[in-house]
Amino acid sequence: MHLFYLLQILTRVCSIRYSVRMGPGISRYSDINAEPLQNKQIYEKFEDHTRPVREMKVTSEEMDRARVPRERRDYCAHLWLGYLKCKREWFPELSRCDGVLHDYKHCNVDDIKHNMMEYERTKRLMARERKAMAESMAED
């Protein structure tokens, strides 16, 4: 009930439209055309070839053999495999694997930051391209 009143106050004071979905989350309406989302063609179009390529250090066969779940098959999968190995070796004393787990979580946070920066860069380049197209259309 309090969330409803808070949303009314926010919409009146800030003049921002909000949508309430299942759960406590509040999200803004956004222009879907301004978002790269999951379209791989857009990322390939604005790909920067001067940056080093981030390559997986573990093959998919190794992940299959270790039965790594799908949500863990990312850039940091090699550290997850190290954590699983540590758990096997030190089973009753899992506190000995805290360092390995910390390294995995740190790598995961860095990967998320990297993906966010790549997303923002792509979004900026899309906006720059749209602005250039609008200016060229205005000149014609």
JSON list of C-alpha atoms in Angstrom, two decimals:
[
{"chain": "A", "resi": 1, "resn": "MET", "atom": "CA", "xyz": [0.00, 0.00, 0.00]},
{"chain": "A", "resi": 2, "resn": "HIS", "atom": "CA", "xyz": [2.81, 2.39, 0.85]},
{"chain": "A", "resi": 3, "resn": "LEU", "atom": "CA", "xyz": [4.48, 1.68, -2.48]},
{"chain": "A", "resi": 4, "resn": "PHE", "atom": "CA", "xyz": [1.38, 2.87, -4.31]},
{"chain": "A", "resi": 5, "resn": "TYR", "atom": "CA", "xyz": [1.40, 6.23, -2.50]},
{"chain": "A", "resi": 6, "resn": "LEU", "atom": "CA", "xyz": [5.14, 6.59, -3.06]},
{"chain": "A", "resi": 7, "resn": "LEU", "atom": "CA", "xyz": [4.63, 6.05, -6.79]},
{"chain": "A", "resi": 8, "resn": "GLN", "atom": "CA", "xyz": [1.87, 8.67, -6.88]},
{"chain": "A", "resi": 9, "resn": "ILE", "atom": "CA", "xyz": [4.14, 11.20, -5.17]},
{"chain": "A", "resi": 10, "resn": "LEU", "atom": "CA", "xyz": [7.02, 10.40, -7.52]},
{"chain": "A", "resi": 11, "resn": "THR", "atom": "CA", "xyz": [4.88, 10.80, -10.61]},
{"chain": "A", "resi": 12, "resn": "ARG", "atom": "CA", "xyz": [3.51, 14.14, -9.41]},
{"chain": "A", "resi": 13, "resn": "VAL", "atom": "CA", "xyz": [6.78, 15.63, -8.21]},
{"chain": "A", "resi": 14, "resn": "CYS", "atom": "CA", "xyz": [9.20, 14.25, -10.79]},
{"chain": "A", "resi": 15, "resn": "SER", "atom": "CA", "xyz": [6.79, 13.87, -13.68]},
{"chain": "A", "resi": 16, "resn": "ILE", "atom": "CA", "xyz": [8.34, 10.48, -14.48]},
{"chain": "A", "resi": 17, "resn": "ARG", "atom": "CA", "xyz": [6.23, 7.52, -15.50]},
{"chain": "A", "resi": 18, "resn": "TYR", "atom": "CA", "xyz": [6.87, 4.33, -13.57]},
{"chain": "A", "resi": 19, "resn": "SER", "atom": "CA", "xyz": [5.52, 0.85, -14.01]},
{"chain": "A", "resi": 20, "resn": "VAL", "atom": "CA", "xyz": [5.04, -1.60, -11.20]},
{"chain": "A", "resi": 21, "resn": "ARG", "atom": "CA", "xyz": [5.53, -5.24, -12.03]},
{"chain": "A", "resi": 22, "resn": "MET", "atom": "CA", "xyz": [5.28, -8.38, -10.02]},
{"chain": "A", "resi": 23, "resn": "GLY", "atom": "CA", "xyz": [7.44, -7.95, -6.94]},
{"chain": "A", "resi": 24, "resn": "PRO", "atom": "CA", "xyz": [8.91, -4.85, -5.36]},
{"chain": "A", "resi": 25, "resn": "GLY", "atom": "CA", "xyz": [10.79, -3.60, -8.43]},
{"chain": "A", "resi": 26, "resn": "ILE", "atom": "CA", "xyz": [10.15, -0.21, -9.98]},
{"chain": "A", "resi": 27, "resn": "SER", "atom": "CA", "xyz": [11.27, 0.33, -13.54]},
{"chain": "A", "resi": 28, "resn": "ARG", "atom": "CA", "xyz": [11.20, 3.35, -15.83]},
{"chain": "A", "resi": 29, "resn": "TYR", "atom": "CA", "xyz": [9.62, 3.27, -19.25]},
{"chain": "A", "resi": 30, "resn": "SER", "atom": "CA", "xyz": [12.35, 3.58, -21.82]},
{"chain": "A", "resi": 31, "resn": "ASP", "atom": "CA", "xyz": [12.58, 4.00, -25.54]},
{"chain": "A", "resi": 32, "resn": "ILE", "atom": "CA", "xyz": [13.10, 0.47, -26.82]},
{"chain": "A", "resi": 33, "resn": "ASN", "atom": "CA", "xyz": [14.74, 1.76, -30.03]},
{"chain": "A", "resi": 34, "resn": "ALA", "atom": "CA", "xyz": [17.52, 3.36, -27.99]},
{"chain": "A", "resi": 35, "resn": "GLU", "atom": "CA", "xyz": [18.50, 0.04, -26.37]},
{"chain": "A", "resi": 36, "resn": "PRO", "atom": "CA", "xyz": [20.90, -2.47, -27.93]},
{"chain": "A", "resi": 37, "resn": "LEU", "atom": "CA", "xyz": [19.37, -5.27, -25.79]},
{"chain": "A", "resi": 38, "resn": "GLN", "atom": "CA", "xyz": [20.35, -8.76, -26.97]},
{"chain": "A", "resi": 39, "resn": "ASN", "atom": "CA", "xyz": [20.76, -8.01, -30.68]},
{"chain": "A", "resi": 40, "resn": "LYS", "atom": "CA", "xyz": [24.19, -9.44, -31.60]},
{"chain": "A", "resi": 41, "resn": "GLN", "atom": "CA", "xyz": [24.21, -7.68, -34.99]},
{"chain": "A", "resi": 42, "resn": "ILE", "atom": "CA", "xyz": [24.27, -4.29, -33.28]},
{"chain": "A", "resi": 43, "resn": "TYR", "atom": "CA", "xyz": [27.22, -5.29, -31.12]},
{"chain": "A", "resi": 44, "resn": "GLU", "atom": "CA", "xyz": [29.06, -6.63, -34.17]},
{"chain": "A", "resi": 45, "resn": "LYS", "atom": "CA", "xyz": [28.39, -3.40, -36.05]},
{"chain": "A", "resi": 46, "resn": "PHE", "atom": "CA", "xyz": [30.01, -1.27, -33.34]},
{"chain": "A", "resi": 47, "resn": "GLU", "atom": "CA", "xyz": [32.73, -3.75, -32.43]},
{"chain": "A", "resi": 48, "resn": "ASP", "atom": "CA", "xyz": [36.09, -2.21, -31.58]},
{"chain": "A", "resi": 49, "resn": "HIS", "atom": "CA", "xyz": [38.92, -4.25, -33.14]},
{"chain": "A", "resi": 50, "resn": "THR", "atom": "CA", "xyz": [41.66, -2.32, -31.31]},
{"chain": "A", "resi": 51, "resn": "ARG", "atom": "CA", "xyz": [40.74, -3.87, -27.94]},
{"chain": "A", "resi": 52, "resn": "PRO", "atom": "CA", "xyz": [42.10, -7.28, -26.97]},
{"chain": "A", "resi": 53, "resn": "VAL", "atom": "CA", "xyz": [39.62, -10.12, -27.38]},
{"chain": "A", "resi": 54, "resn": "ARG", "atom": "CA", "xyz": [38.52, -11.79, -24.14]},
{"chain": "A", "resi": 55, "resn": "GLU", "atom": "CA", "xyz": [38.78, -15.52, -24.73]},
{"chain": "A", "resi": 56, "resn": "MET", "atom": "CA", "xyz": [37.43, -18.32, -22.59]},
{"chain": "A", "resi": 57, "resn": "LYS", "atom": "CA", "xyz": [40.12, -20.20, -20.72]},
{"chain": "A", "resi": 58, "resn": "VAL", "atom": "CA", "xyz": [38.01, -23.39, -20.52]},
{"chain": "A", "resi": 59, "resn": "THR", "atom": "CA", "xyz": [36.55, -25.32, -23.42]},
{"chain": "A", "resi": 60, "resn": "SER", "atom": "CA", "xyz": [32.93, -26.37, -23.57]},
{"chain": "A", "resi": 61, "resn": "GLU", "atom": "CA", "xyz": [33.99, -30.03, -23.43]},
{"chain": "A", "resi": 62, "resn": "GLU", "atom": "CA", "xyz": [35.75, -29.44, -20.11]},
{"chain": "A", "resi": 63, "resn": "MET", "atom": "CA", "xyz": [32.67, -27.67, -18.77]},
{"chain": "A", "resi": 64, "resn": "ASP", "atom": "CA", "xyz": [30.47, -30.55, -19.96]},
{"chain": "A", "resi": 65, "resn": "ARG", "atom": "CA", "xyz": [32.69, -33.09, -18.22]},
{"chain": "A", "resi": 66, "resn": "ALA", "atom": "CA", "xyz": [32.58, -31.06, -14.99]},
{"chain": "A", "resi": 67, "resn": "ARG", "atom": "CA", "xyz": [28.80, -30.59, -15.34]},
{"chain": "A", "resi": 68, "resn": "VAL", "atom": "CA", "xyz": [29.04, -26.83, -15.00]},
{"chain": "A", "resi": 69, "resn": "PRO", "atom": "CA", "xyz": [25.51, -25.35, -14.96]},
{"chain": "A", "resi": 70, "resn": "ARG", "atom": "CA", "xyz": [24.51, -23.04, -17.78]},
{"chain": "A", "resi": 71, "resn": "GLU", "atom": "CA", "xyz": [24.44, -19.91, -15.62]},
{"chain": "A", "resi": 72, "resn": "ARG", "atom": "CA", "xyz": [28.10, -20.47, -14.65]},
{"chain": "A", "resi": 73, "resn": "ARG", "atom": "CA", "xyz": [29.38, -20.86, -18.25]},
{"chain": "A", "resi": 74, "resn": "ASP", "atom": "CA", "xyz": [30.77, -17.39, -18.64]},
{"chain": "A", "resi": 75, "resn": "TYR", "atom": "CA", "xyz": [34.18, -15.77, -18.80]},
{"chain": "A", "resi": 76, "resn": "CYS", "atom": "CA", "xyz": [34.96, -16.88, -15.21]},
{"chain": "A", "resi": 77, "resn": "ALA", "atom": "CA", "xyz": [34.16, -20.58, -15.68]},
{"chain": "A", "resi": 78, "resn": "HIS", "atom": "CA", "xyz": [37.80, -21.58, -15.15]},
{"chain": "A", "resi": 79, "resn": "LEU", "atom": "CA", "xyz": [37.65, -20.17, -11.61]},
{"chain": "A", "resi": 80, "resn": "TRP", "atom": "CA", "xyz": [34.38, -21.99, -10.96]},
{"chain": "A", "resi": 81, "resn": "LEU", "atom": "CA", "xyz": [36.08, -25.25, -11.97]},
{"chain": "A", "resi": 82, "resn": "GLY", "atom": "CA", "xyz": [38.89, -24.44, -9.55]},
{"chain": "A", "resi": 83, "resn": "TYR", "atom": "CA", "xyz": [36.33, -23.91, -6.80]},
{"chain": "A", "resi": 84, "resn": "LEU", "atom": "CA", "xyz": [34.68, -27.25, -7.56]},
{"chain": "A", "resi": 85, "resn": "LYS", "atom": "CA", "xyz": [38.08, -28.96, -7.42]},
{"chain": "A", "resi": 86, "resn": "CYS", "atom": "CA", "xyz": [38.84, -27.29, -4.10]},
{"chain": "A", "resi": 87, "resn": "LYS", "atom": "CA", "xyz": [35.48, -28.43, -2.73]},
{"chain": "A", "resi": 88, "resn": "ARG", "atom": "CA", "xyz": [36.26, -32.01, -3.73]},
{"chain": "A", "resi": 89, "resn": "GLU", "atom": "CA", "xyz": [39.71, -31.92, -2.13]},
{"chain": "A", "resi": 90, "resn": "TRP", "atom": "CA", "xyz": [38.74, -30.20, 1.13]},
{"chain": "A", "resi": 91, "resn": "PHE", "atom": "CA", "xyz": [35.14, -31.41, 1.55]},
{"chain": "A", "resi": 92, "resn": "PRO", "atom": "CA", "xyz": [34.63, -31.27, 5.30]},
{"chain": "A", "resi": 93, "resn": "GLU", "atom": "CA", "xyz": [36.61, -28.03, 5.56]},
{"chain": "A", "resi": 94, "resn": "LEU", "atom": "CA", "xyz": [35.02, -25.85, 2.89]},
{"chain": "A", "resi": 95, "resn": "SER", "atom": "CA", "xyz": [36.31, -22.71, 4.58]},
{"chain": "A", "resi": 96, "resn": "ARG", "atom": "CA", "xyz": [39.67, -23.47, 2.95]},
{"chain": "A", "resi": 97, "resn": "CYS", "atom": "CA", "xyz": [38.06, -22.71, -0.41]},
{"chain": "A", "resi": 98, "resn": "ASP", "atom": "CA", "xyz": [36.97, -19.19, 0.55]},
{"chain": "A", "resi": 99, "resn": "GLY", "atom": "CA", "xyz": [39.89, -17.63, -1.34]},
{"chain": "A", "resi": 100, "resn": "VAL", "atom": "CA", "xyz": [39.05, -19.49, -4.53]},
{"chain": "A", "resi": 101, "resn": "LEU", "atom": "CA", "xyz": [35.38, -18.56, -4.20]},
{"chain": "A", "resi": 102, "resn": "HIS", "atom": "CA", "xyz": [36.36, -14.94, -3.59]},
{"chain": "A", "resi": 103, "resn": "ASP", "atom": "CA", "xyz": [38.45, -14.95, -6.77]},
{"chain": "A", "resi": 104, "resn": "TYR", "atom": "CA", "xyz": [35.48, -16.34, -8.72]},
{"chain": "A", "resi": 105, "resn": "LYS", "atom": "CA", "xyz": [33.10, -13.71, -7.35]},
{"chain": "A", "resi": 106, "resn": "HIS", "atom": "CA", "xyz": [35.62, -10.93, -8.04]},
{"chain": "A", "resi": 107, "resn": "CYS", "atom": "CA", "xyz": [36.03, -12.14, -11.62]},
{"chain": "A", "resi": 108, "resn": "ASN", "atom": "CA", "xyz": [32.26, -12.31, -11.99]},
{"chain": "A", "resi": 109, "resn": "VAL", "atom": "CA", "xyz": [31.85, -8.70, -10.80]},
{"chain": "A", "resi": 110, "resn": "ASP", "atom": "CA", "xyz": [34.58, -7.57, -13.21]},
{"chain": "A", "resi": 111, "resn": "ASP", "atom": "CA", "xyz": [32.85, -9.44, -16.04]},
{"chain": "A", "resi": 112, "resn": "ILE", "atom": "CA", "xyz": [29.54, -7.75, -15.25]},
{"chain": "A", "resi": 113, "resn": "LYS", "atom": "CA", "xyz": [31.26, -4.34, -15.19]},
{"chain": "A", "resi": 114, "resn": "HIS", "atom": "CA", "xyz": [32.94, -5.10, -18.51]},
{"chain": "A", "resi": 115, "resn": "ASN", "atom": "CA", "xyz": [29.60, -6.09, -20.07]},
{"chain": "A", "resi": 116, "resn": "MET", "atom": "CA", "xyz": [27.94, -2.96, -18.69]},
{"chain": "A", "resi": 117, "resn": "MET", "atom": "CA", "xyz": [30.67, -0.72, -20.12]},
{"chain": "A", "resi": 118, "resn": "GLU", "atom": "CA", "xyz": [30.38, -2.46, -23.49]},
{"chain": "A", "resi": 119, "resn": "TYR", "atom": "CA", "xyz": [26.60, -2.00, -23.40]},
{"chain": "A", "resi": 120, "resn": "GLU", "atom": "CA", "xyz": [26.92, 1.71, -22.57]},
{"chain": "A", "resi": 121, "resn": "ARG", "atom": "CA", "xyz": [29.55, 2.19, -25.29]},
{"chain": "A", "resi": 122, "resn": "THR", "atom": "CA", "xyz": [27.27, 0.55, -27.86]},
{"chain": "A", "resi": 123, "resn": "LYS", "atom": "CA", "xyz": [24.34, 2.65, -26.69]},
{"chain": "A", "resi": 124, "resn": "ARG", "atom": "CA", "xyz": [26.43, 5.84, -27.04]},
{"chain": "A", "resi": 125, "resn": "LEU", "atom": "CA", "xyz": [27.55, 4.88, -30.54]},
{"chain": "A", "resi": 126, "resn": "MET", "atom": "CA", "xyz": [23.97, 4.10, -31.55]},
{"chain": "A", "resi": 127, "resn": "ALA", "atom": "CA", "xyz": [22.85, 7.54, -30.32]},
{"chain": "A", "resi": 128, "resn": "ARG", "atom": "CA", "xyz": [25.75, 9.20, -32.17]},
{"chain": "A", "resi": 129, "resn": "GLU", "atom": "CA", "xyz": [24.82, 7.37, -35.38]},
{"chain": "A", "resi": 130, "resn": "ARG", "atom": "CA", "xyz": [21.14, 8.34, -35.04]},
{"chain": "A", "resi": 131, "resn": "LYS", "atom": "CA", "xyz": [22.13, 11.98, -34.47]},
{"chain": "A", "resi": 132, "resn": "ALA", "atom": "CA", "xyz": [24.38, 11.96, -37.55]},
{"chain": "A", "resi": 133, "resn": "MET", "atom": "CA", "xyz": [21.59, 10.42, -39.64]},
{"chain": "A", "resi": 134, "resn": "ALA", "atom": "CA", "xyz": [19.13, 13.06, -38.41]},
{"chain": "A", "resi": 135, "resn": "GLU", "atom": "CA", "xyz": [21.56, 15.85, -39.27]},
{"chain": "A", "resi": 136, "resn": "SER", "atom": "CA", "xyz": [22.20, 14.42, -42.74]},
{"chain": "A", "resi": 137, "resn": "MET", "atom": "CA", "xyz": [18.44, 14.14, -43.34]},
{"chain": "A", "resi": 138, "resn": "ALA", "atom": "CA", "xyz": [17.99, 17.75, -42.22]},
{"chain": "A", "resi": 139, "resn": "GLU", "atom": "CA", "xyz": [20.65, 18.93, -44.70]},
{"chain": "A", "resi": 140, "resn": "ASP", "atom": "CA", "xyz": [18.94, 17.17, -47.63]}
]
